[in-house]
GROMACS .gro file of C-alpha atoms in nm:
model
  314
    1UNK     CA    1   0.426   0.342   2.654
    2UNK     CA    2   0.088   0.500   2.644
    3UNK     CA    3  -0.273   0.409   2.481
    4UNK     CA    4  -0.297   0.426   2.133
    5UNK     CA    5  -0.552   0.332   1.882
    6UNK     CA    6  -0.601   0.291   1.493
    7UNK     CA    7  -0.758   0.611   1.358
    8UNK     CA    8  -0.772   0.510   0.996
    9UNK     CA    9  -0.747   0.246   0.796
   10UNK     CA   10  -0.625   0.267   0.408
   11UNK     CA   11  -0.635   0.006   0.112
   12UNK     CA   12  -0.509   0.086  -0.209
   13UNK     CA   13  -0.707  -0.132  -0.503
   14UNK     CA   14  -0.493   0.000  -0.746
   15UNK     CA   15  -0.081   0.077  -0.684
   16UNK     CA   16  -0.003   0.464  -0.720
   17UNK     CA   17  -0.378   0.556  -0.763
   18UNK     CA   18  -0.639   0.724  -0.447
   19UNK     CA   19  -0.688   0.451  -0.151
   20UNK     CA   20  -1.084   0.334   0.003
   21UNK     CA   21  -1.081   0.441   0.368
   22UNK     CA   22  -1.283   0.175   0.523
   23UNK     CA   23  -1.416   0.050   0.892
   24UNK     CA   24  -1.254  -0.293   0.887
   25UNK     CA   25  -0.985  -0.478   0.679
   26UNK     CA   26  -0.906  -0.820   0.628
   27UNK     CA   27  -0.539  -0.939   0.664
   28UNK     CA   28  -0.379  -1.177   0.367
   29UNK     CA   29  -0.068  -1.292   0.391
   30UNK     CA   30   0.054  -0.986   0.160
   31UNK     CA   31  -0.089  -0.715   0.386
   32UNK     CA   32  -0.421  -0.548   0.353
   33UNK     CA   33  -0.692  -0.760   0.119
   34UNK     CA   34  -0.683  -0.613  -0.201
   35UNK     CA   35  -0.453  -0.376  -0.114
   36UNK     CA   36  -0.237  -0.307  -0.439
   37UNK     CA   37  -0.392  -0.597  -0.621
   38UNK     CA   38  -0.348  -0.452  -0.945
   39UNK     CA   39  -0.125  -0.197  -1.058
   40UNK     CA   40  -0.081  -0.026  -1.444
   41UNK     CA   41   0.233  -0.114  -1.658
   42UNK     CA   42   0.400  -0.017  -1.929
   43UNK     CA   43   0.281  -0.207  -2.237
   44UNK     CA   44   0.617  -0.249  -2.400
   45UNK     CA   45   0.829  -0.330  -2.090
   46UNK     CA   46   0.577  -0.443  -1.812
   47UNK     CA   47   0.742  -0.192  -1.577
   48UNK     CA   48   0.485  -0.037  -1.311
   49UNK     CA   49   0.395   0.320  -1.385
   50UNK     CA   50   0.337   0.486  -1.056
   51UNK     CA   51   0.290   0.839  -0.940
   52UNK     CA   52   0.649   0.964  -0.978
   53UNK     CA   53   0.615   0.918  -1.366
   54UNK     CA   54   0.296   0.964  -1.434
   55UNK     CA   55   0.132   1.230  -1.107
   56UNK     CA   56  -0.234   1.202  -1.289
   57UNK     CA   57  -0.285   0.854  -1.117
   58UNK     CA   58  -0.302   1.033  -0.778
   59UNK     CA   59  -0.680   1.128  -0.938
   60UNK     CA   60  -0.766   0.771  -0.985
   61UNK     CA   61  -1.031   0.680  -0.771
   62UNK     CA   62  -1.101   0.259  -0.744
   63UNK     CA   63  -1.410   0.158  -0.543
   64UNK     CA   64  -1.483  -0.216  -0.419
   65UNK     CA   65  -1.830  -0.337  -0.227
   66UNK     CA   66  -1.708  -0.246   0.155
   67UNK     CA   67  -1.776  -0.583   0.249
   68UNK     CA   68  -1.528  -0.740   0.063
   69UNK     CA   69  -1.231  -0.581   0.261
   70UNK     CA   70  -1.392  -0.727   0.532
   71UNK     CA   71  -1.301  -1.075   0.422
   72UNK     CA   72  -1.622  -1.190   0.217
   73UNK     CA   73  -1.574  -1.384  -0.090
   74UNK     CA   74  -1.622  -1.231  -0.407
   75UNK     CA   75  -1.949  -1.317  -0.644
   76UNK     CA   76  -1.986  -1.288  -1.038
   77UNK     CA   77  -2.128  -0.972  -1.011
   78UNK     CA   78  -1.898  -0.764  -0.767
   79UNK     CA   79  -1.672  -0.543  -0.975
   80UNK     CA   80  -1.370  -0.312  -0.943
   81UNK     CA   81  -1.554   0.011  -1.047
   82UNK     CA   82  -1.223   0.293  -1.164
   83UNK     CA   83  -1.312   0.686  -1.235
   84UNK     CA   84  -1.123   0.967  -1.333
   85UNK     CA   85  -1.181   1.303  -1.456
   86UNK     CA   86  -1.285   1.309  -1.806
   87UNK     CA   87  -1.324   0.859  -1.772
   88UNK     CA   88  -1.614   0.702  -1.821
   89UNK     CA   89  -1.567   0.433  -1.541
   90UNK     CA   90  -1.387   0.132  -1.617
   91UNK     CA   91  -1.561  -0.200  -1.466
   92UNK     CA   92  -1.332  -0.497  -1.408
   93UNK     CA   93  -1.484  -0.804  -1.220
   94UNK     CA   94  -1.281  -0.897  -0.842
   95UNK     CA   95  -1.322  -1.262  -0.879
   96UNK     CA   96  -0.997  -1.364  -1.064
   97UNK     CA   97  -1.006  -1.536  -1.415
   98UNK     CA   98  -1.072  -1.942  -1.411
   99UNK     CA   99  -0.853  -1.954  -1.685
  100UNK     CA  100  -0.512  -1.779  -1.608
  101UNK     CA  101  -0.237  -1.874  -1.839
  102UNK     CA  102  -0.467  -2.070  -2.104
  103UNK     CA  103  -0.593  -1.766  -2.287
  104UNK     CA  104  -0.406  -1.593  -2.560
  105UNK     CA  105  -0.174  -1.315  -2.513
  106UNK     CA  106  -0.334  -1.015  -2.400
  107UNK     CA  107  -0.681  -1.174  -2.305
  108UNK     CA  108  -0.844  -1.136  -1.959
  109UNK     CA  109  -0.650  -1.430  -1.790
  110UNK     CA  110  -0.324  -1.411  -2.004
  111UNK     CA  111  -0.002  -1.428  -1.810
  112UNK     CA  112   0.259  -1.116  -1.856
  113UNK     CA  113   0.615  -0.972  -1.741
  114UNK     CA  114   0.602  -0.700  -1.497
  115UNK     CA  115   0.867  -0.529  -1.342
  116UNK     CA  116   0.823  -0.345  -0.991
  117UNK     CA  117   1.116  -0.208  -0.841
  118UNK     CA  118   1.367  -0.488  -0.891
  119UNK     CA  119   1.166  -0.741  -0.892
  120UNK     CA  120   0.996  -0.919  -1.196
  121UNK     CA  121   0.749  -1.157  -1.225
  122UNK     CA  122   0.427  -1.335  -1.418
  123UNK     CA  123   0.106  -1.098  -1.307
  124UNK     CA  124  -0.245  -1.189  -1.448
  125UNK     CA  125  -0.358  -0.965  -1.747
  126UNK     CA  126  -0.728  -0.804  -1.714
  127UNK     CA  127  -0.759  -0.810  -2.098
  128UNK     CA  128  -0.762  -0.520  -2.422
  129UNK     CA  129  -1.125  -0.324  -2.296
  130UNK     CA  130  -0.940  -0.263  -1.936
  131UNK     CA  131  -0.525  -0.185  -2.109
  132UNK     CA  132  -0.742   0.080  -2.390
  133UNK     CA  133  -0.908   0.260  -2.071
  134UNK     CA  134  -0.568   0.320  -1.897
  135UNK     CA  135  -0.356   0.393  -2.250
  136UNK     CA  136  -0.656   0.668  -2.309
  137UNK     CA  137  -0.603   0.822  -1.988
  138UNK     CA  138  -0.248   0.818  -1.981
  139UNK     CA  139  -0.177   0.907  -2.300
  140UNK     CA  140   0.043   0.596  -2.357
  141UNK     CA  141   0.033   0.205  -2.407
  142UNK     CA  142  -0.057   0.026  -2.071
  143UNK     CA  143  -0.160  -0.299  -1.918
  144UNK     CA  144  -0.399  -0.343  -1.614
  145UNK     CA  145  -0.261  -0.616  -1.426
  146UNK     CA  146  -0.328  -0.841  -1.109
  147UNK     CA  147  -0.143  -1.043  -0.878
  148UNK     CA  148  -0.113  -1.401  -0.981
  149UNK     CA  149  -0.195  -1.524  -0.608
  150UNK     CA  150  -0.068  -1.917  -0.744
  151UNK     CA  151   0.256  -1.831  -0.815
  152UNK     CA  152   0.379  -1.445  -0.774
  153UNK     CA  153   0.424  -1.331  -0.414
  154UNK     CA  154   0.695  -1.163  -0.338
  155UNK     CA  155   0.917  -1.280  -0.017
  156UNK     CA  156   1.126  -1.006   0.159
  157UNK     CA  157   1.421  -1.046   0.398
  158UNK     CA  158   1.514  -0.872   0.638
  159UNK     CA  159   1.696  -0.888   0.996
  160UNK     CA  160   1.384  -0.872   1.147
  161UNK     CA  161   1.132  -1.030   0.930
  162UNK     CA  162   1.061  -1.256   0.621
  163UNK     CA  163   0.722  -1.189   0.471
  164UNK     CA  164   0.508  -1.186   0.136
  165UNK     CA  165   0.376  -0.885  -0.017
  166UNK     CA  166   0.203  -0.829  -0.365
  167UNK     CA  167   0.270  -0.511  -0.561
  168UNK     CA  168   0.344  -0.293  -0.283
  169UNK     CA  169   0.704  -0.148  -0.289
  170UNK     CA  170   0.872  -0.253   0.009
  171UNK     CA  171   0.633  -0.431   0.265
  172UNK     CA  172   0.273  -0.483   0.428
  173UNK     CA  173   0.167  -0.195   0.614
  174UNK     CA  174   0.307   0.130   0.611
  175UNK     CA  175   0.228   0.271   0.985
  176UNK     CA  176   0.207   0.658   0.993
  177UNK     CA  177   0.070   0.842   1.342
  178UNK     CA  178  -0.148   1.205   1.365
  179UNK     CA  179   0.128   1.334   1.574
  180UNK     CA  180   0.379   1.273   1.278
  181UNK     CA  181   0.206   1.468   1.036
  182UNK     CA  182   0.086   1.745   1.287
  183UNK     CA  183   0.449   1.808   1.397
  184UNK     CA  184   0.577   1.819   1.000
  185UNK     CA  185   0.220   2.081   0.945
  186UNK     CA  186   0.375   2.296   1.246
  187UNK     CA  187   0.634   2.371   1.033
  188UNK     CA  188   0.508   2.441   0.688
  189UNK     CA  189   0.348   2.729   0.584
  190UNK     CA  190   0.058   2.543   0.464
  191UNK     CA  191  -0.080   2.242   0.640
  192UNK     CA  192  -0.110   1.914   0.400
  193UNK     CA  193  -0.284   1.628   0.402
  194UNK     CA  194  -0.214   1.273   0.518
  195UNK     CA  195  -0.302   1.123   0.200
  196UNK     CA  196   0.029   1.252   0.037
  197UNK     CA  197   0.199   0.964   0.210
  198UNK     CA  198  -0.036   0.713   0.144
  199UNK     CA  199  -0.045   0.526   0.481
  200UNK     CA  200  -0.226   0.197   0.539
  201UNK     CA  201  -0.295   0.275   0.919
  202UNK     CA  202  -0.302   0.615   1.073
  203UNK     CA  203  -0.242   0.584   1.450
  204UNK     CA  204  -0.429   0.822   1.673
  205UNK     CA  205  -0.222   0.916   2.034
  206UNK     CA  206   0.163   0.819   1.928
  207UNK     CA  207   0.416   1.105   2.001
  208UNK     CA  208   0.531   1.232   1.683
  209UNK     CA  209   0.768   1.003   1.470
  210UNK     CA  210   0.753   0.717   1.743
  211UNK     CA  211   0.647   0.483   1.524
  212UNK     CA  212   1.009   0.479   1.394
  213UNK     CA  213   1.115   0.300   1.688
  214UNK     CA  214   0.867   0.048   1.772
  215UNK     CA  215   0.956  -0.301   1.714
  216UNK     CA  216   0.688  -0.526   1.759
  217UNK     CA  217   0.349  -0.364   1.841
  218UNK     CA  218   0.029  -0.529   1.871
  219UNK     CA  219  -0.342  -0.443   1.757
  220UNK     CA  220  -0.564  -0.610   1.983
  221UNK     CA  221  -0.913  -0.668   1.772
  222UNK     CA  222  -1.179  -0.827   2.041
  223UNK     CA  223  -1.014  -1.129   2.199
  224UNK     CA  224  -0.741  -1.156   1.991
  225UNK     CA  225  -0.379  -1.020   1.965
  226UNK     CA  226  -0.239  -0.916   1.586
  227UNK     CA  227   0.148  -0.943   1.598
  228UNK     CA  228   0.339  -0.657   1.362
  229UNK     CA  229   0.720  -0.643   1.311
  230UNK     CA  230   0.948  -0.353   1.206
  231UNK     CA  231   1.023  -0.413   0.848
  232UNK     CA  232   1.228  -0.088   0.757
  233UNK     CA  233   1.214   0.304   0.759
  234UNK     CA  234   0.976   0.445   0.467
  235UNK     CA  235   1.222   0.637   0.279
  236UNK     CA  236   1.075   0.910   0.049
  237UNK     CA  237   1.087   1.022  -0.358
  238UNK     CA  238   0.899   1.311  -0.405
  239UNK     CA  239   0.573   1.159  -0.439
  240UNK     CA  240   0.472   1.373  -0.111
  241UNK     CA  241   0.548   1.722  -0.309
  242UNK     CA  242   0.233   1.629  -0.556
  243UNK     CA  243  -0.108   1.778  -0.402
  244UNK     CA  244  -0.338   1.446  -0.428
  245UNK     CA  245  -0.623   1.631  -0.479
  246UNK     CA  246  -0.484   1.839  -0.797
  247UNK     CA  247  -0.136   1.616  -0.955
  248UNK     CA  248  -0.099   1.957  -1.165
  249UNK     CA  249   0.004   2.106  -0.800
  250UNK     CA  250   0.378   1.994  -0.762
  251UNK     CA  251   0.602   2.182  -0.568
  252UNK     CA  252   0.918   2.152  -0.307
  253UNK     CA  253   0.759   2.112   0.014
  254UNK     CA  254   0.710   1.908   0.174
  255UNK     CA  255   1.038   1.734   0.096
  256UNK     CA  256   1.220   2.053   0.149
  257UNK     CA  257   1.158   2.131   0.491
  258UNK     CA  258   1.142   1.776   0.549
  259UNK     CA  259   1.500   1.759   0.458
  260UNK     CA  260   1.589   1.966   0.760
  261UNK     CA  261   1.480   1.728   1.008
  262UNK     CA  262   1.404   1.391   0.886
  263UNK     CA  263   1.721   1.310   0.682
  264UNK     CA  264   1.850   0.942   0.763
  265UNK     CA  265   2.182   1.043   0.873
  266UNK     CA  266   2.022   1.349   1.138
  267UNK     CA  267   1.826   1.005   1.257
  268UNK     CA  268   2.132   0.811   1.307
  269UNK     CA  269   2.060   0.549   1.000
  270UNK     CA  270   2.321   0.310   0.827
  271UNK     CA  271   2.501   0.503   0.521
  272UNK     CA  272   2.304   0.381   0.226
  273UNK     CA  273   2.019   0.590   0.387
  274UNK     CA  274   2.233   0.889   0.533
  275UNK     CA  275   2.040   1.137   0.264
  276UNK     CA  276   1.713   1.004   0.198
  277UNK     CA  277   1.413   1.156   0.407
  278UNK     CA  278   1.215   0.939   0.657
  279UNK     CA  279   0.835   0.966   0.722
  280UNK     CA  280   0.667   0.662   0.838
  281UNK     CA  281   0.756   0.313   0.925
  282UNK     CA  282   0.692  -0.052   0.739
  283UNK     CA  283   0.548  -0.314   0.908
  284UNK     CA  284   0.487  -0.695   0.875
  285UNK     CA  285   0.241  -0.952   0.976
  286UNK     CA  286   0.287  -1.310   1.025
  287UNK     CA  287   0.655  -1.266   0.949
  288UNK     CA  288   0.848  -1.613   0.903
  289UNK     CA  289   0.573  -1.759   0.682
  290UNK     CA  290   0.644  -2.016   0.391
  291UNK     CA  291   0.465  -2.016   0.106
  292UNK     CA  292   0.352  -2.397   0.250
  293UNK     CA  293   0.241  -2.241   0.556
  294UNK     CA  294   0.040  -1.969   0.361
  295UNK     CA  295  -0.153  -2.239   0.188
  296UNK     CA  296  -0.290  -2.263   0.574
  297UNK     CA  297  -0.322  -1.930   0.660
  298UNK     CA  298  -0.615  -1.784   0.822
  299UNK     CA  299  -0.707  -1.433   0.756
  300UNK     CA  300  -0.785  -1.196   1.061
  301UNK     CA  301  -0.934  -0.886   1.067
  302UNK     CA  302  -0.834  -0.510   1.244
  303UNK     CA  303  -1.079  -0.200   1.252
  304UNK     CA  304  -1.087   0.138   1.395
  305UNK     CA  305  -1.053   0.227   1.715
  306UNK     CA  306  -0.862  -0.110   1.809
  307UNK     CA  307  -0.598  -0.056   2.070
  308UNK     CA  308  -0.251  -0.065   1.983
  309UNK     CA  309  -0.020  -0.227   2.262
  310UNK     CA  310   0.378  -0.174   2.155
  311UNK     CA  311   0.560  -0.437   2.279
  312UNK     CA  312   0.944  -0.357   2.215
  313UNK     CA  313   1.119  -0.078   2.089
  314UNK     CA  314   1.394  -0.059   1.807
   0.00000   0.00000   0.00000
């Protein structure tokens, strides 16, 4: 089926905002390590405010110490440092409160409602210095929020897989190749970036759009063999059509011309997704896990340049 590697990999601290290209990540059982660990919500409703709503997050820029995506533990002193334009940077610690739900409302450690997508849950509040940064920059009320790792992840179903992710919208890893995005450049008038579609692993030598059809693939990391499954098809909004680099840029493309080719129903998918367009493919790891067999997990690592061995087709 040919030799294929990983040419990028992509972890996204913060839901909707710029991802941390780095050498090596660490796999959880939700997907990436700290990969959407927190996410910005709506202060009167706990709903997640992402791109679509609000385009300046696409500016956002979180940085963590490299080695923690690599697995290490977190210390007192490593932080989540956040910039934007016109921001002094915002400075949150990684290691997660010792005191989560025995603080009073709206202290670091304080339990809230959030909302993403449909479902809702109890994430861990990062307290009033980190919610005032984000209301500033937005220009409205908003909570910084994390995952509550003891009791909030999120169990999809599927036909093919049952898995855990955190704040992510649909699943683990979304799986994007070069030859996807070079075939969709051929036929714009202006050639776009990958980070409109905010992959977590770029594949280098795929045909374009094969990715759709694998199955079960494998990323072999020294001796060892990483199993992914086919979640779903990444369906698009029209978070592609805003240029990452300047959110004031928003125009038709490339959903328009994407339209012509990529529609569900021109791909031969079921009805509910006959009209929505399709660039890029969800993927799980360690699919079947309980939340008693996660207690045992062990994490593994990928990095760049690992092969990638596909093992069935859709």
């Amino acid at each position: 089926m040919g030799s294929y590697t990983v040419q990028e990999i992509l972890v996204y601290p913060v839901k909707s905002c710029k991802g941390v290209s780095v050498p090596e990540a660490c796999l959880s059982i939700t997907g990436f390590r700290y990969d959407r660990e927190w996410m910005v919500v709506s202060a009167s409703n706990g709903r997640s405010i992402a791109q679509d709503s609000a385009p300046k997050l696409a500016v956002v820029q979180p940085f963590l110490p490299l080695r923690l995506f690599g697995g290490e533990r977190p210390s007192e002193a490593d932080m989540i440092e956040i910039s934007a334009p016109g921001m002094s940077s915002l400075r949150v610690p990684v290691k997660p409160s010792d005191h989560v739900g025995k603080v009073a409302q709206g202290e670091r450690g304080s339990l809230i409602d959030v909302e993403v997508g449909s479902w809702t849950g109890k994430a861990v509040d990062e307290g009033s210095q980190a919610a005032n940064w984000w209301s500033c920059f937005l220009g409205r009320s908003a909570r910084f929020v994390r995952i509550n790792h003891e009791k909030a992840y999120r169990q999809v179903k599927n036909a093919l897989s049952m898995h855990f992710i955190g704040f992510s919208n649909k699943a683990q890893f979304l799986v994007i190749s070069e030859g996807s995005l070079q075939d969709l450049n051929a036929r714009l008038h202006y050639k776009i970036q990958m980070n409109r579609f905010r992959p977590n692993i770029v594949v280098h030598g795929a045909p374009p759009f094969q990715e759709d059809k694998w199955k079960i693939f494998h990323i072999i990391h020294g001796e060892e063999k990483i199993k992914f499954t086919f979640t779903s098809e990444c369906t698009r909004n029209k978070v592609p059509n805003i240029n990452q680099d300047n959110p004031h840029d928003i125009s038709e493309e490339p959903l328009k011309t994407m339209a012509t080719f990529r529609l569900g129903e021109t791909l031969g998918l079921k009805k509910n997704h006959a009209k929505d367009v399709i660039f890029g493919a969800y993927f799980s790891f360690q699919d079947g896990i309980t939340m008693n067999r996660a207690r045992d997990f062990v994490p593994k690592t990928i990095a760049i340049k690992d092969f990638i061995q596909v093992i069935e087709m859709n």
